C-alpha atoms as a PDB file:
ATOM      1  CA  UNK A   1       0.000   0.000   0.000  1.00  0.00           C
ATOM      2  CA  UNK A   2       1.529   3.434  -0.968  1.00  0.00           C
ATOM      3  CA  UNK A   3       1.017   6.258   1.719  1.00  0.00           C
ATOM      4  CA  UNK A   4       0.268   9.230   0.761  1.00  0.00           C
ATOM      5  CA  UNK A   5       2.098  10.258   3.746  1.00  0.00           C
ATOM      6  CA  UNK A   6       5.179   8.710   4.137  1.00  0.00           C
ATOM      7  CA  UNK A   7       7.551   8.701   0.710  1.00  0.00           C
ATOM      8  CA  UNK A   8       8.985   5.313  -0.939  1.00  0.00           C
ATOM      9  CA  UNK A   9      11.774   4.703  -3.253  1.00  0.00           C
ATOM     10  CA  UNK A  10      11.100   1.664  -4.857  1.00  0.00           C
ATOM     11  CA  UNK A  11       7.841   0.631  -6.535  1.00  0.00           C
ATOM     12  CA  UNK A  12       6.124  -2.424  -4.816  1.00  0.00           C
ATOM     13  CA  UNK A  13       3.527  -4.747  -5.991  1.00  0.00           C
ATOM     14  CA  UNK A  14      -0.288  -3.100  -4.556  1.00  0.00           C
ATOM     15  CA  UNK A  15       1.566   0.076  -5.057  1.00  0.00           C
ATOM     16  CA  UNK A  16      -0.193   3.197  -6.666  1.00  0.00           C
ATOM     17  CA  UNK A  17       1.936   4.819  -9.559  1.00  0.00           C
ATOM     18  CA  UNK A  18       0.956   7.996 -11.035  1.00  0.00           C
ATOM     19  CA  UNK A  19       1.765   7.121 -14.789  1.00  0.00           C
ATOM     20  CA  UNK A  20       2.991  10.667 -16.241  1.00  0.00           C
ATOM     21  CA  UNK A  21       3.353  11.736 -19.903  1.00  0.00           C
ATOM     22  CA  UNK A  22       2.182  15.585 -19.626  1.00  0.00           C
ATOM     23  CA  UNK A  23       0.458  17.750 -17.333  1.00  0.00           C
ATOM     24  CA  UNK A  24      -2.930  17.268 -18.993  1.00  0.00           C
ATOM     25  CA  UNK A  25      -2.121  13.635 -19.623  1.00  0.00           C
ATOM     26  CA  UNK A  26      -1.556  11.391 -15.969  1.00  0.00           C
ATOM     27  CA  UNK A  27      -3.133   7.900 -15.116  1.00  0.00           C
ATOM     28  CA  UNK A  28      -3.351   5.988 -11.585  1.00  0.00           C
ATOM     29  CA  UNK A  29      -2.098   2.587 -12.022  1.00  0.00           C
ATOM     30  CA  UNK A  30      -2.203  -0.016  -9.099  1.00  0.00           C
ATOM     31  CA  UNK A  31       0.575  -2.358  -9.546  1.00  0.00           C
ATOM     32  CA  UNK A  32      -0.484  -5.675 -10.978  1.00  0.00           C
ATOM     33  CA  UNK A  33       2.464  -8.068 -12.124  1.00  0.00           C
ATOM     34  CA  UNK A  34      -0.190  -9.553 -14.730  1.00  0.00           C
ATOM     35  CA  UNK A  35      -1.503  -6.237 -15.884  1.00  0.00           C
ATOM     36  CA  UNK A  36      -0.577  -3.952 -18.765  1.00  0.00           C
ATOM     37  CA  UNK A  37      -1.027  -0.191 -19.878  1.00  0.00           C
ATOM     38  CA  UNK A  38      -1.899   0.609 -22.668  1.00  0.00           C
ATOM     39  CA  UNK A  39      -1.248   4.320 -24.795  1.00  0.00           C
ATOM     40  CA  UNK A  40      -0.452   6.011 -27.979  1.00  0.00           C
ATOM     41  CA  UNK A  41       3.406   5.505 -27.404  1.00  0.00           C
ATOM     42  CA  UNK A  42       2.890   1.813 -26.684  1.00  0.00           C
ATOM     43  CA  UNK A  43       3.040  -0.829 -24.255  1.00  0.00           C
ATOM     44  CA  UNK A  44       4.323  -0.868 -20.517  1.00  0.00           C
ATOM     45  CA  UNK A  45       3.951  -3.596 -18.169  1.00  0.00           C
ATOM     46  CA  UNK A  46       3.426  -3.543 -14.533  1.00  0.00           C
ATOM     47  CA  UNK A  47       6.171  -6.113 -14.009  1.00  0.00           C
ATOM     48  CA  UNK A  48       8.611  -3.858 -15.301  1.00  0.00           C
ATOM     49  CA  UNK A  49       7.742  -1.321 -13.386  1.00  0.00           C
ATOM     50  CA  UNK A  50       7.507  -3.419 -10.556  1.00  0.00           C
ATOM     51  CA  UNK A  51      11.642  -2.907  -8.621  1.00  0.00           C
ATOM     52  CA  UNK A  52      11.660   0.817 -10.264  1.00  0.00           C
ATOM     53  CA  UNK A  53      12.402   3.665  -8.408  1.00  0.00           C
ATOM     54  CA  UNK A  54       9.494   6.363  -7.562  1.00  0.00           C
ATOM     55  CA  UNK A  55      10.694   8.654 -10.674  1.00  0.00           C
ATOM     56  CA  UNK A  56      12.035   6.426 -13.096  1.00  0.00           C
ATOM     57  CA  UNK A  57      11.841   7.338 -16.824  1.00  0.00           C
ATOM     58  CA  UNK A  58       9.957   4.260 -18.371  1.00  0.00           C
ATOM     59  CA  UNK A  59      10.282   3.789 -22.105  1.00  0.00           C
ATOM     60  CA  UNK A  60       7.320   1.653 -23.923  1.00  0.00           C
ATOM     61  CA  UNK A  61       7.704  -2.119 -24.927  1.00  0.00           C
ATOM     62  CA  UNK A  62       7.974  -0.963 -28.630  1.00  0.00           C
ATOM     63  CA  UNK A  63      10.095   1.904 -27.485  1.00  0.00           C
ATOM     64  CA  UNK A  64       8.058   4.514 -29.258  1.00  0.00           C
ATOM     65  CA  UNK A  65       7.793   6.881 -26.244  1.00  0.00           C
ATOM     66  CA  UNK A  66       8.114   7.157 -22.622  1.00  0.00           C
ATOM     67  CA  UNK A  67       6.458   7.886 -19.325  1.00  0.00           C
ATOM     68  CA  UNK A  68       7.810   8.569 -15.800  1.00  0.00           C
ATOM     69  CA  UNK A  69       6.697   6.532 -13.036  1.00  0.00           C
ATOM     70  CA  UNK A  70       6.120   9.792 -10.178  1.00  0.00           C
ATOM     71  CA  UNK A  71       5.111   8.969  -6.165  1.00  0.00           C
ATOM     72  CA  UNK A  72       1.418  10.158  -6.033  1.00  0.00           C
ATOM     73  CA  UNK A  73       0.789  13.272  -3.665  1.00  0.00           C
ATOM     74  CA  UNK A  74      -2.192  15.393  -3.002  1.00  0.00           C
ATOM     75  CA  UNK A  75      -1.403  17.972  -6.050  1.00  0.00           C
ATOM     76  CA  UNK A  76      -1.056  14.789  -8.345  1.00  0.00           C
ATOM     77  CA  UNK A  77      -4.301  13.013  -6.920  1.00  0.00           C
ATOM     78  CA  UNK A  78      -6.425  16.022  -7.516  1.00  0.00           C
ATOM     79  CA  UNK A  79      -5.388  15.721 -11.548  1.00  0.00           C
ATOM     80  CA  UNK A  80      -6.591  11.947 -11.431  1.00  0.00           C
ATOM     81  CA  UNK A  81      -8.706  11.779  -8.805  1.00  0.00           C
ATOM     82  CA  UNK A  82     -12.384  10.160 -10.402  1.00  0.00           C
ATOM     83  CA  UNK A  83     -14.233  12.707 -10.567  1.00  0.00           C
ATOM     84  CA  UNK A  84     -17.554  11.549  -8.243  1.00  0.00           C
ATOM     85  CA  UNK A  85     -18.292  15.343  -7.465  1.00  0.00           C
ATOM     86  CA  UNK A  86     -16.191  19.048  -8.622  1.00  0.00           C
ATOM     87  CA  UNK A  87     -13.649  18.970  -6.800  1.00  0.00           C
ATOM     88  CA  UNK A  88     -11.425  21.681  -5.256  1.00  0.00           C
ATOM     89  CA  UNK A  89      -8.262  22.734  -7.483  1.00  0.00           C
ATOM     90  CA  UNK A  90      -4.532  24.034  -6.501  1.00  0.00           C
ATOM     91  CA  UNK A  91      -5.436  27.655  -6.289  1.00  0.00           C
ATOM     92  CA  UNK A  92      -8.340  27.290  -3.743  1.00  0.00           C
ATOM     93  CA  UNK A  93      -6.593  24.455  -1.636  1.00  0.00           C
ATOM     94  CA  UNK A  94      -3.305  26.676  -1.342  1.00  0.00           C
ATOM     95  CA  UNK A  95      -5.306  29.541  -0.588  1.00  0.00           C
ATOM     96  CA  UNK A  96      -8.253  27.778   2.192  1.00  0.00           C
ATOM     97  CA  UNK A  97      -5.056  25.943   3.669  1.00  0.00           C
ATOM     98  CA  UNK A  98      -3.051  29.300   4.249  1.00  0.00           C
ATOM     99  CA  UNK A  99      -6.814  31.102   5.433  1.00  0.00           C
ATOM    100  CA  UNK A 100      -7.710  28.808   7.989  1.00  0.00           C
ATOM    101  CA  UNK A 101      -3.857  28.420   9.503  1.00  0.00           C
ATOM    102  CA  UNK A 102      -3.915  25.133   9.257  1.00  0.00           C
ATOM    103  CA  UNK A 103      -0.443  23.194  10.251  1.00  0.00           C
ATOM    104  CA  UNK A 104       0.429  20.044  11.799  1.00  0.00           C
ATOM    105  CA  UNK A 105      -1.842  19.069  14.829  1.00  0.00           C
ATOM    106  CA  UNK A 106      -4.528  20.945  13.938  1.00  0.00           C
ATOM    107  CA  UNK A 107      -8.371  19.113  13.816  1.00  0.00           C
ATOM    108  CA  UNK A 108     -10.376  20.398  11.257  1.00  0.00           C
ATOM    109  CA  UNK A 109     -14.063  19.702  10.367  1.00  0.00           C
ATOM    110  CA  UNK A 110     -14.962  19.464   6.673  1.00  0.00           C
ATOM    111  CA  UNK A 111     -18.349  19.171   5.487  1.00  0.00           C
ATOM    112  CA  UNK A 112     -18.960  18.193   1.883  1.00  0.00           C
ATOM    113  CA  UNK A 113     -16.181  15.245   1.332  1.00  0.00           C
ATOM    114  CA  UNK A 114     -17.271  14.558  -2.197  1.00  0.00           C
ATOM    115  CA  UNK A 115     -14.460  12.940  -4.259  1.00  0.00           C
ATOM    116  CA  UNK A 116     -11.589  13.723  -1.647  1.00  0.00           C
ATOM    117  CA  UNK A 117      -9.334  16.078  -3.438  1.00  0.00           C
ATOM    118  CA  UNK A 118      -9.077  18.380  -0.325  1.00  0.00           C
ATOM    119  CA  UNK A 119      -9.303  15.835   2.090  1.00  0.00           C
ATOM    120  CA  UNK A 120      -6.073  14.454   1.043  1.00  0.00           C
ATOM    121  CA  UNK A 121      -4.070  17.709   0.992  1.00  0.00           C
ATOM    122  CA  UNK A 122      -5.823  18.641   4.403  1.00  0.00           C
ATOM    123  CA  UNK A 123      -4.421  15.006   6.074  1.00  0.00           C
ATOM    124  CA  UNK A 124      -0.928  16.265   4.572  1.00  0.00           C
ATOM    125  CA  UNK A 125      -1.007  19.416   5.987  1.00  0.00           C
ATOM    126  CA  UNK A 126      -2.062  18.584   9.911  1.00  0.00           C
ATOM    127  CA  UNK A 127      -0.256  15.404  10.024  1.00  0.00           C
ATOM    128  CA  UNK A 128       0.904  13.527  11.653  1.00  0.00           C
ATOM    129  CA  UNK A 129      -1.048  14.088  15.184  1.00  0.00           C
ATOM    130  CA  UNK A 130      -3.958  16.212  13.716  1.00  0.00           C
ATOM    131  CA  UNK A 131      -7.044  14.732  12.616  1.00  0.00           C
ATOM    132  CA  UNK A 132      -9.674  15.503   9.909  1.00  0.00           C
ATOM    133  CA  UNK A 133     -13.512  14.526  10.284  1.00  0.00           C
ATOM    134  CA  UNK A 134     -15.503  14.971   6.998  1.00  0.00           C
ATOM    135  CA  UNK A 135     -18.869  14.231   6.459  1.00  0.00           C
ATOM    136  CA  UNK A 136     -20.716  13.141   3.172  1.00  0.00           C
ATOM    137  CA  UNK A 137     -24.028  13.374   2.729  1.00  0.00           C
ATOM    138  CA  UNK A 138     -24.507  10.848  -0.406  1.00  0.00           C
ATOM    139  CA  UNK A 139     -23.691   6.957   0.565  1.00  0.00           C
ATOM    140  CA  UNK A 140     -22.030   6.006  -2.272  1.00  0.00           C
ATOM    141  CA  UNK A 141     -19.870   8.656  -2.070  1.00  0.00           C
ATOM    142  CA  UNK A 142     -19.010   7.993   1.552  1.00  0.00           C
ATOM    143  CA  UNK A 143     -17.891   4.339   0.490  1.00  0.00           C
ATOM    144  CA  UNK A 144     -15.868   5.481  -2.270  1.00  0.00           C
ATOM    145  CA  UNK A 145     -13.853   7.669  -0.564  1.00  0.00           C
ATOM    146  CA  UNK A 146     -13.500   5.559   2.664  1.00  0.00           C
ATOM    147  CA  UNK A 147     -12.335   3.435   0.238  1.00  0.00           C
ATOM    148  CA  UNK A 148      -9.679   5.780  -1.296  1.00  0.00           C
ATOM    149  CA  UNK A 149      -8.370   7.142   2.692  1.00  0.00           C
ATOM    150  CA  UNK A 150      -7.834   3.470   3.145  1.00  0.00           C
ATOM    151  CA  UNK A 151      -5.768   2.666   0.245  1.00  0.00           C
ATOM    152  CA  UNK A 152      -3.800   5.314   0.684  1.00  0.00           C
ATOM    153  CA  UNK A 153      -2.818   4.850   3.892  1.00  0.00           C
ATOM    154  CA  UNK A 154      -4.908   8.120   5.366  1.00  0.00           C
ATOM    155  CA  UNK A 155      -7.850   6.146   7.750  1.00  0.00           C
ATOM    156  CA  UNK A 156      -5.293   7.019  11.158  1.00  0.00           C
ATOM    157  CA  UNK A 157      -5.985  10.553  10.421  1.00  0.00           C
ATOM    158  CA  UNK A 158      -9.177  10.712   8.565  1.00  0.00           C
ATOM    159  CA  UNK A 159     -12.712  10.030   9.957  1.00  0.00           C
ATOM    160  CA  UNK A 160     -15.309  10.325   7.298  1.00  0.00           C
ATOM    161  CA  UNK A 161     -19.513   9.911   8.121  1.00  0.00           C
ATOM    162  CA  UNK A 162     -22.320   9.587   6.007  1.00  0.00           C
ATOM    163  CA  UNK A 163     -24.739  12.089   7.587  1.00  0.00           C
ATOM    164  CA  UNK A 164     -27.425  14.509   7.184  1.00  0.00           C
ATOM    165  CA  UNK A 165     -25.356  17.611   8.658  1.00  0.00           C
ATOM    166  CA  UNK A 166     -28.860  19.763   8.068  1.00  0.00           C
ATOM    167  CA  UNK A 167     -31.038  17.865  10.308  1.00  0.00           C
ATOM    168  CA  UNK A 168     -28.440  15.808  12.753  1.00  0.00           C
ATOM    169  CA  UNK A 169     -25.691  18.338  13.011  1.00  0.00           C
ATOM    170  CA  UNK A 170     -22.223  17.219  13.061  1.00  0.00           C
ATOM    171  CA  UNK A 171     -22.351  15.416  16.362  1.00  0.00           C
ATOM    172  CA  UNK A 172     -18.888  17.258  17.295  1.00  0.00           C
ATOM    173  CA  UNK A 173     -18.760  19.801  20.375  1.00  0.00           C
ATOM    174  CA  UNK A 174     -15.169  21.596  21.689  1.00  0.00           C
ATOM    175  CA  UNK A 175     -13.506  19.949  19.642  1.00  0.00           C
ATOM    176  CA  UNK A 176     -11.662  21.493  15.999  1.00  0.00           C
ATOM    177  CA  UNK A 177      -9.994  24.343  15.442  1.00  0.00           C
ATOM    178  CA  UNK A 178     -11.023  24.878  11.815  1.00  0.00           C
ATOM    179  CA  UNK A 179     -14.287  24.527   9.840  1.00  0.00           C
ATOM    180  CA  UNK A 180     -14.619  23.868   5.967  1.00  0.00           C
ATOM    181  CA  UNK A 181     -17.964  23.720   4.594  1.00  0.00           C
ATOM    182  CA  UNK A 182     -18.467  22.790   0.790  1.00  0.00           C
ATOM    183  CA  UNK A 183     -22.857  22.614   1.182  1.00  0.00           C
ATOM    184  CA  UNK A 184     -25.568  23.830  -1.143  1.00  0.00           C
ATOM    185  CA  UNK A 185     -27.084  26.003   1.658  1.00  0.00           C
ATOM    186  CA  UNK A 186     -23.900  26.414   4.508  1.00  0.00           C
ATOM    187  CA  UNK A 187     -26.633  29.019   6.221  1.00  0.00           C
ATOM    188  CA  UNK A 188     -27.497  25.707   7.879  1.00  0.00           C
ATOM    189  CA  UNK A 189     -25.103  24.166   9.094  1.00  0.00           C
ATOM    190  CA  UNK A 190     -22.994  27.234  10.298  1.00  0.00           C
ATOM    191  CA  UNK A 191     -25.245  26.363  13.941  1.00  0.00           C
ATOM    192  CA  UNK A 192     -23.598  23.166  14.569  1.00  0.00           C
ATOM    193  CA  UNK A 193     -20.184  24.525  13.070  1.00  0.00           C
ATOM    194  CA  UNK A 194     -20.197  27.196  15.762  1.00  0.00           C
ATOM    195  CA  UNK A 195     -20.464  24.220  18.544  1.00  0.00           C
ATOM    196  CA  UNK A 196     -18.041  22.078  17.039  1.00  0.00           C
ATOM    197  CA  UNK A 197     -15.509  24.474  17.432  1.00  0.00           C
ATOM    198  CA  UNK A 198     -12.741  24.615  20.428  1.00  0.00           C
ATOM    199  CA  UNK A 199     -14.611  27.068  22.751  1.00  0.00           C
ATOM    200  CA  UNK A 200     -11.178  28.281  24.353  1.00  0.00           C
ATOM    201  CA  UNK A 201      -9.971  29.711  21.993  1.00  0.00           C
ATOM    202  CA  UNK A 202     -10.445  31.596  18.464  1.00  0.00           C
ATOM    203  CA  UNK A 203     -11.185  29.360  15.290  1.00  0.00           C
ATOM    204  CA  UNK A 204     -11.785  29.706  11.884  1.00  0.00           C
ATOM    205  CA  UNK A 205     -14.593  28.849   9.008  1.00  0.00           C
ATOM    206  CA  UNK A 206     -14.615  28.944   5.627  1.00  0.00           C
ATOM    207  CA  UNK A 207     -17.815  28.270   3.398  1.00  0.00           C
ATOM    208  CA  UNK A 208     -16.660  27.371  -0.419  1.00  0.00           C
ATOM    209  CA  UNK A 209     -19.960  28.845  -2.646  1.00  0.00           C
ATOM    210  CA  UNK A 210     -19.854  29.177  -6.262  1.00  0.00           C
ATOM    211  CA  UNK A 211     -22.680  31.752  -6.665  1.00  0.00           C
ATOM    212  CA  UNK A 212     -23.053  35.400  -4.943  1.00  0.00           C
ATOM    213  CA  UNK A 213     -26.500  34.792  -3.780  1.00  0.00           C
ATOM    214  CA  UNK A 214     -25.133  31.858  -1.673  1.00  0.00           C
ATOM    215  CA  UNK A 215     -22.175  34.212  -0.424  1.00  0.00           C
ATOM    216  CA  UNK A 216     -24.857  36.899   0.863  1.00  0.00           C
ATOM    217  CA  UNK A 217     -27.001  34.664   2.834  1.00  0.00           C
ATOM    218  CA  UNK A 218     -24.112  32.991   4.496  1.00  0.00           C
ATOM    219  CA  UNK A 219     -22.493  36.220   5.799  1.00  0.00           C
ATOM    220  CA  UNK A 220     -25.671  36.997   6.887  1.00  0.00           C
ATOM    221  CA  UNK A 221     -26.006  33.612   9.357  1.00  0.00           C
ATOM    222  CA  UNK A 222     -22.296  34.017  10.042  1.00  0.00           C
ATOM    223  CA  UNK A 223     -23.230  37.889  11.532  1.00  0.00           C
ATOM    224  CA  UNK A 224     -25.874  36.405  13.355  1.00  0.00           C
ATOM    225  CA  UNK A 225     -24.368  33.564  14.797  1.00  0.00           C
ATOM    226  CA  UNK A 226     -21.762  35.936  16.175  1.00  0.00           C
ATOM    227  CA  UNK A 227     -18.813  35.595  13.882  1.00  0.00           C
ATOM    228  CA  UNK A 228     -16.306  38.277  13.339  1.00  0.00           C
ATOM    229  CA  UNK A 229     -13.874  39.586  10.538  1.00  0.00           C
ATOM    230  CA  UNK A 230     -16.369  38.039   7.703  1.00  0.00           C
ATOM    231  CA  UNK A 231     -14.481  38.271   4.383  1.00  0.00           C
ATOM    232  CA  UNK A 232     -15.244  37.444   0.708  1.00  0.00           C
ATOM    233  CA  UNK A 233     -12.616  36.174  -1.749  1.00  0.00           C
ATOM    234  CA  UNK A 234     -12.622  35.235  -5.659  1.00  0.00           C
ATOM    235  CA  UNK A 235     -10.023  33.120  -6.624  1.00  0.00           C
ATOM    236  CA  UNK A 236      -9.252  32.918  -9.804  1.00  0.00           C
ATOM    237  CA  UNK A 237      -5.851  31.012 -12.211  1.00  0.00           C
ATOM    238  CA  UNK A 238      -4.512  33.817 -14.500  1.00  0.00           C
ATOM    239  CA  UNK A 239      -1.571  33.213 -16.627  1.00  0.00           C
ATOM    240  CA  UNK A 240       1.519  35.316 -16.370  1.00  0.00           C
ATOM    241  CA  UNK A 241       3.871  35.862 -19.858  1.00  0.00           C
ATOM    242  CA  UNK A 242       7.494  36.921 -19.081  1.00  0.00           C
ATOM    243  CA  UNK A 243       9.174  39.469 -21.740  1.00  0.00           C
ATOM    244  CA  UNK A 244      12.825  40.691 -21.559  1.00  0.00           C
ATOM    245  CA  UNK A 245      12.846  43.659 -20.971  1.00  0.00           C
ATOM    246  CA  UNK A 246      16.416  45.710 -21.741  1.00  0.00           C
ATOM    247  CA  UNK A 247      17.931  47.700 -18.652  1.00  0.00           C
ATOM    248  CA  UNK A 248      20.159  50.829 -19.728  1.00  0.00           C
ATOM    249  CA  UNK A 249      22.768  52.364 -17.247  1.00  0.00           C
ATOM    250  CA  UNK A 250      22.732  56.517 -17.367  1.00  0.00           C
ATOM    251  CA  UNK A 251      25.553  56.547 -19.841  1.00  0.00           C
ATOM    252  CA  UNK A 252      23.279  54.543 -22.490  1.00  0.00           C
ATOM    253  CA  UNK A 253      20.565  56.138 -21.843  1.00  0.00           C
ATOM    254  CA  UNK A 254      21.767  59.373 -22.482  1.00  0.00           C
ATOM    255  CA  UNK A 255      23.797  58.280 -25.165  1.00  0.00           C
ATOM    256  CA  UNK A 256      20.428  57.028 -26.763  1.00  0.00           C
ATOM    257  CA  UNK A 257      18.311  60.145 -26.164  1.00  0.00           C
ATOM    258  CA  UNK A 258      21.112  62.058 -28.115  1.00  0.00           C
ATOM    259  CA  UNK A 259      20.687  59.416 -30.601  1.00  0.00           C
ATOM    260  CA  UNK A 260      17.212  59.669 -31.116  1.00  0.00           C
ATOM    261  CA  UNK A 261      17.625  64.097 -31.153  1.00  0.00           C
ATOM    262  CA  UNK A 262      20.007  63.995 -32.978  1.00  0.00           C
ATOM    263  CA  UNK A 263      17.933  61.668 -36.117  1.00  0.00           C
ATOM    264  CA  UNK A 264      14.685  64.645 -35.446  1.00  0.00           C
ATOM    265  CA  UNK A 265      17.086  67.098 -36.116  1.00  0.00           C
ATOM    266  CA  UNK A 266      17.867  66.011 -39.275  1.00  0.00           C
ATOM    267  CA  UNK A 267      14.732  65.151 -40.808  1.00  0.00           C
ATOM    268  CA  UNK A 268      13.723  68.975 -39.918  1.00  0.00           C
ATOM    269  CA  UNK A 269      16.146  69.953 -41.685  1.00  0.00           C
ATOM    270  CA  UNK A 270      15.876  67.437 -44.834  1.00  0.00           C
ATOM    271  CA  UNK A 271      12.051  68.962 -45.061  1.00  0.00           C
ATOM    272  CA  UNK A 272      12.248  72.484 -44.999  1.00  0.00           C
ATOM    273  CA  UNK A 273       9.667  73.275 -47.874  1.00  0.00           C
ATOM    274  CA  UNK A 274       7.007  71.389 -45.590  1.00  0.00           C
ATOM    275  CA  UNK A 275       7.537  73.362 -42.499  1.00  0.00           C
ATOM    276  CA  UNK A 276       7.376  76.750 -44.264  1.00  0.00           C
ATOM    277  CA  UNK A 277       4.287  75.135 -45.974  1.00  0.00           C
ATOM    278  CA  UNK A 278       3.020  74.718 -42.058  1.00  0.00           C
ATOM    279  CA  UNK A 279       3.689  78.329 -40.781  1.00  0.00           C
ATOM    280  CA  UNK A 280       2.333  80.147 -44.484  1.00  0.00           C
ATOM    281  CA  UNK A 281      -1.247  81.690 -43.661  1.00  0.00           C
ATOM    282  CA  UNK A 282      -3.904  80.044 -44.927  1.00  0.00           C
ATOM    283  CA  UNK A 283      -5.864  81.594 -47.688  1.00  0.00           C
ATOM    284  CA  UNK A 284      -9.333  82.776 -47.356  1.00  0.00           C
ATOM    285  CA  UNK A 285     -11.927  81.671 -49.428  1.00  0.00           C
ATOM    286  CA  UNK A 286     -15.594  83.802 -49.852  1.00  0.00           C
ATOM    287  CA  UNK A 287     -18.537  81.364 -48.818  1.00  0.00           C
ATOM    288  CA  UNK A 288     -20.508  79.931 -51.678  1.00  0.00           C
ATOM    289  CA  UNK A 289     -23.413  81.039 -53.028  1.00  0.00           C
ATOM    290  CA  UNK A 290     -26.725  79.481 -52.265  1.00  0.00           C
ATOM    291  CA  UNK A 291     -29.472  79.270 -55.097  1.00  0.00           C
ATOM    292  CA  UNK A 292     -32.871  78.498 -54.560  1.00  0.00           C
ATOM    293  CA  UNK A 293     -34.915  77.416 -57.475  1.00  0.00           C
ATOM    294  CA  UNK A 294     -38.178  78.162 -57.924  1.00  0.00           C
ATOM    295  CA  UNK A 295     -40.990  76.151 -60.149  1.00  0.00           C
ATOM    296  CA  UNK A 296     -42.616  78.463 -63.089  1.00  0.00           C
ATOM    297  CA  UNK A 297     -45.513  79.565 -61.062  1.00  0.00           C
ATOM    298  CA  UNK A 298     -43.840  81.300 -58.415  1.00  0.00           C
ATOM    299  CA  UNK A 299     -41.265  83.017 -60.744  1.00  0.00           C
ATOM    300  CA  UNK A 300     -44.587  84.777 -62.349  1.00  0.00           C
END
């Protein structure tokens, strides 16, 4: 079993492998010594891979491409994670993480486990004494990611429920020192939140809405259950394009504003028909005359 936790060199059989050609292109395998992959550069087989080391560069049977064989961690999970539910991406985990000052030892509620994504980066992050409980409202889902916390070696520090957080609350009092809550309507469930939390001491919540009209009525139970310092962010990826950009000492730069004078001055002096042209006074013309025409009648 590979631990999402605790880094390996060499790949085992049971092992997960994050099989990497690109950054849009990665796969999960689970080590099988009878199994194959399959892609457009070719054949690999698990038993090869089987012995490798965690980063090995793996050229197909047919040796048509390649395809390195990388640890899995929570960044690299959230690319292949199956997709049960959206899931949370780099730029809002980073950001939540940093928000709620999470760090090792910390025990944090989340609400809304869906297809794990931040559950794993959040067991990273307060291990290895801290604790996360998550709750799921949908069965299935619950099983499925049980499954996954299991597999990868995360059940010591994650506790996930199936439950109806809306009716039976989160069953949690004085207890976590962070609250995450990824709900249709977090207006109610931000009740049972506020017990859950440590009640020595100052905690944080964050409630992950996609829509404005979710953000307003959620401030608004946050004010009235007493929270302070209520803040609303928009996170969004923007790409950044780097240009080299020249940097002149004073001597250059002088030297090429005398440059650049120094070409004006002569092309005044190459035109000197067109400025005299400019500064001659411009000649007057009278206005035109208007006709009017008038049918035969009213010329009688």
């Amino acid at each position: 079993m590979t631990s999402f936790l605790n880094y390996k060199t060499f790949i085992e059989e049971g092992d997960l492998v994050i099989a990497y050609m690109s950054r849009e292109n990665m796969t999960p395998l689970v080590m099988d010594p009878k199994s194959t992959y399959n892609n457009k550069f070719g054949t690999f087989r698990h038993s090869d891979m089987i012995g490798k080391e965690y980063g090995t560069k793996m050229p197909s049977h047919n040796g048509r491409g390649f395809m390195y064989l990388l640890h899995p961690t929570p960044e690299l999970w959230t690319h292949v994670v199956p997709h049960r539910t959206q899931i949370l991406y780099l730029a809002d985990i980073s950001f939540i993480t940093t928000y709620l000052d999470l760090k090792p030892g910390s025990v944090i509620l989340e609400c809304g486990t869906g297809s794990g994504s931040f559950s794993h980066s959040l067991a990273r992050t307060i291990a290895p004494n801290g604790h996360l409980y998550t709750f799921e409202y949908h069965e299935e889902r619950a099983k499925a990611a049980k499954q996954d916390f299991e597999k990868h070696g995360l059940s010591n520090i994650i506790t996930i429920e199936c439950r109806d957080v809306y009716k039976d609350g989160f069953g949690i009092t004085d207890l976590v020192h962070a609250v995450f809550l990824d709900l249709p309507a977090p207006w109610d469930a931000i009740a049972s939140a506020k017990a859950a939390f440590k009640q020595n001491r100052i905690g944080k919540i964050c409630c992950f809405s996609p829509c404005i009209e979710q953000v307003q009525r959620a401030c608004a139970s946050l004010n009235e259950h007493g929270f302070v310092e209520i803040k609303m962010f928009e996170c969004l990826i923007r790409n950044q394009e780097v240009h080299t950009i020249p940097i002149y000492t004073v001597k250059d730069a002088v030297s090429k504003i005398k440059v650049q004078q120094d070409k004006k001055r002569k092309r005044n002096e190459e035109e000197p028909s067109n400025s005299k042209l400019a500064k001659s006074p411009r000649v007057k013309h009278d206005p035109p005359n208007l006709y009017v025409s008038k049918t035969p009648t009213e010329a009688k």
